[in-house]
Amino acid sequence: MDPHGGTGARRRVRRGASRQSGRPDQPGGRSDADREGVLRVHRESFRSSRRGGISPSSRRRHRDLEPRGSPRRVVGTLIDTSVLVAAERGHLNREAVFAAIADEDGGMAMAAITASELMHGVHRLRGAGQAAAERSCRTWLSLLPVLPFDLDVARVHATLTTHLRGAGTPIGAHDLIIAATAVHHGHAVATRDRRSLARIDGLEVEYW
């Protein structure tokens, strides 16, 4: 299977990639200048202290799913919702995740569906809980560029869907969108899910 569906060269996430801010009544992203300021603070605050952090040695990569043809060059990491939720709930060191994002210097991003899941979590809550969730949502959106589900990603998504259903190993709709986004852009996926994403041929998975 060619997971890229003939879509051409993969695009790398670059620091300062543009992203529209959300509407005033919804969680949204900051400007590029604001995001750079936040990243600079996290670099200065956390780079010198990585105890309990996320380092390459502590990331367990799923390497038994190798792409066919020429070796696949991973150029970035797509952060799954499960990682962000785990950081907010204390199952992961939140500051270490900030540090990992800062150290990658623009190489980490989230899929548009992940942004939707974060904002959905905000809208489900009420009162103080909603306010806290909205602050967290805005923080993640300010740090991580959001990669859209565009036509190129849709082509990969269709190819992956056909392959997985044909093999009798379908995965959840949102996970499939994240996988298609990662495959198209040449990204690994950082996740806490040990089942679904491991089924994608050619996708490198990092378990955080």
XYZ file of C-alpha atoms in Angstrom, residues 61-66 198 201 207:
9
model
C 8.729 3.824 19.278
C 6.688 1.307 17.347
C 9.313 0.217 14.813
C 7.907 -3.065 13.511
C 5.691 -1.224 11.024
C 8.136 -0.129 8.344
C -0.102 0.717 15.728
C 1.416 0.677 7.964
C 4.303 6.048 23.339
